CSV table of C-alpha atoms in Angstrom, one decimal:
chain,number,residue,atom,x,y,z
A,1,MET,CA,2.0,-19.0,15.1
A,2,SER,CA,1.8,-22.7,14.6
A,3,ARG,CA,4.2,-24.0,11.9
A,4,ASN,CA,2.2,-27.2,11.5
A,5,LYS,CA,-1.0,-25.6,10.1
A,6,LEU,CA,-1.1,-24.6,6.4
A,7,ALA,CA,-4.4,-22.7,6.7
A,8,PHE,CA,-6.5,-21.0,9.4
A,9,THR,CA,-10.1,-20.0,9.8
A,10,ILE,CA,-10.7,-16.4,10.9
A,11,THR,CA,-11.1,-17.5,14.5
A,12,GLU,CA,-8.0,-19.6,14.4
A,13,ALA,CA,-6.0,-16.7,12.7
A,14,ALA,CA,-7.1,-14.4,15.5
A,15,GLU,CA,-6.0,-16.8,18.2
A,16,ALA,CA,-2.7,-17.5,16.5
A,17,THR,CA,-1.9,-13.8,15.9
A,18,GLY,CA,-3.3,-12.2,19.1
A,19,PHE,CA,-5.5,-9.9,17.0
A,20,SER,CA,-9.3,-9.9,17.3
A,21,ALA,CA,-11.5,-11.8,14.9
A,22,ASP,CA,-13.0,-8.5,13.9
A,23,THR,CA,-9.5,-7.1,13.0
A,24,ILE,CA,-8.8,-10.2,10.9
A,25,ARG,CA,-12.2,-9.8,9.1
A,26,ARG,CA,-11.5,-6.2,8.4
A,27,ALA,CA,-8.1,-7.0,6.9
A,28,VAL,CA,-9.7,-9.6,4.7
A,29,GLN,CA,-12.5,-7.3,3.6
A,30,ALA,CA,-10.0,-4.5,2.9
A,31,GLY,CA,-8.0,-6.9,0.7
A,32,ASP,CA,-4.9,-6.6,3.0
A,33,LEU,CA,-5.2,-10.3,4.0
A,34,PRO,CA,-6.1,-12.8,1.3
A,35,ALA,CA,-8.7,-15.4,2.2
A,36,ARG,CA,-10.4,-18.1,0.2
A,37,LYS,CA,-13.4,-20.4,0.3
A,38,PRO,CA,-12.0,-23.8,-0.5
A,39,LYS,CA,-13.7,-26.6,-2.4
A,40,ILE,CA,-14.0,-30.0,-0.9
A,41,ASN,CA,-15.0,-32.8,-3.3
A,42,GLY,CA,-15.9,-30.2,-5.9
A,43,LYS,CA,-18.3,-28.3,-3.5
A,44,GLN,CA,-17.4,-24.8,-2.2
A,45,VAL,CA,-17.2,-24.6,1.5
A,46,ASN,CA,-19.0,-21.6,3.1
A,47,ARG,CA,-16.0,-20.8,5.4
A,48,LEU,CA,-13.1,-18.5,4.7
A,49,VAL,CA,-9.6,-19.9,5.2
A,50,ILE,CA,-6.4,-17.9,5.3
A,51,LEU,CA,-3.1,-19.5,4.3
A,52,ALA,CA,-0.4,-19.4,7.0
A,53,SER,CA,2.0,-17.8,4.5
A,54,ASP,CA,-0.5,-15.0,3.9
A,55,ILE,CA,-0.8,-14.4,7.6
A,56,GLU,CA,3.0,-14.3,8.0
A,57,ALA,CA,3.2,-11.8,5.2
A,58,TRP,CA,0.4,-9.6,6.6
A,59,LEU,CA,2.1,-9.7,10.1
A,60,SER,CA,5.4,-8.6,8.6
A,61,ASP,CA,3.7,-5.5,7.2
A,62,LYS,CA,2.4,-4.6,10.7
């Protein structure tokens, strides 16, 4: 996994971990992998992002 990125989209997280995007989505929906919709200039973005530290913690539980 890239140490330069702080956060990943679901697609990026899938590519970085080798899991499918569906697996990442299921982990987010189950509450096993925290994800957020960030705000940019006070407006909420309609895209989930997952912090690199959360991905690393999730992977260590696998």
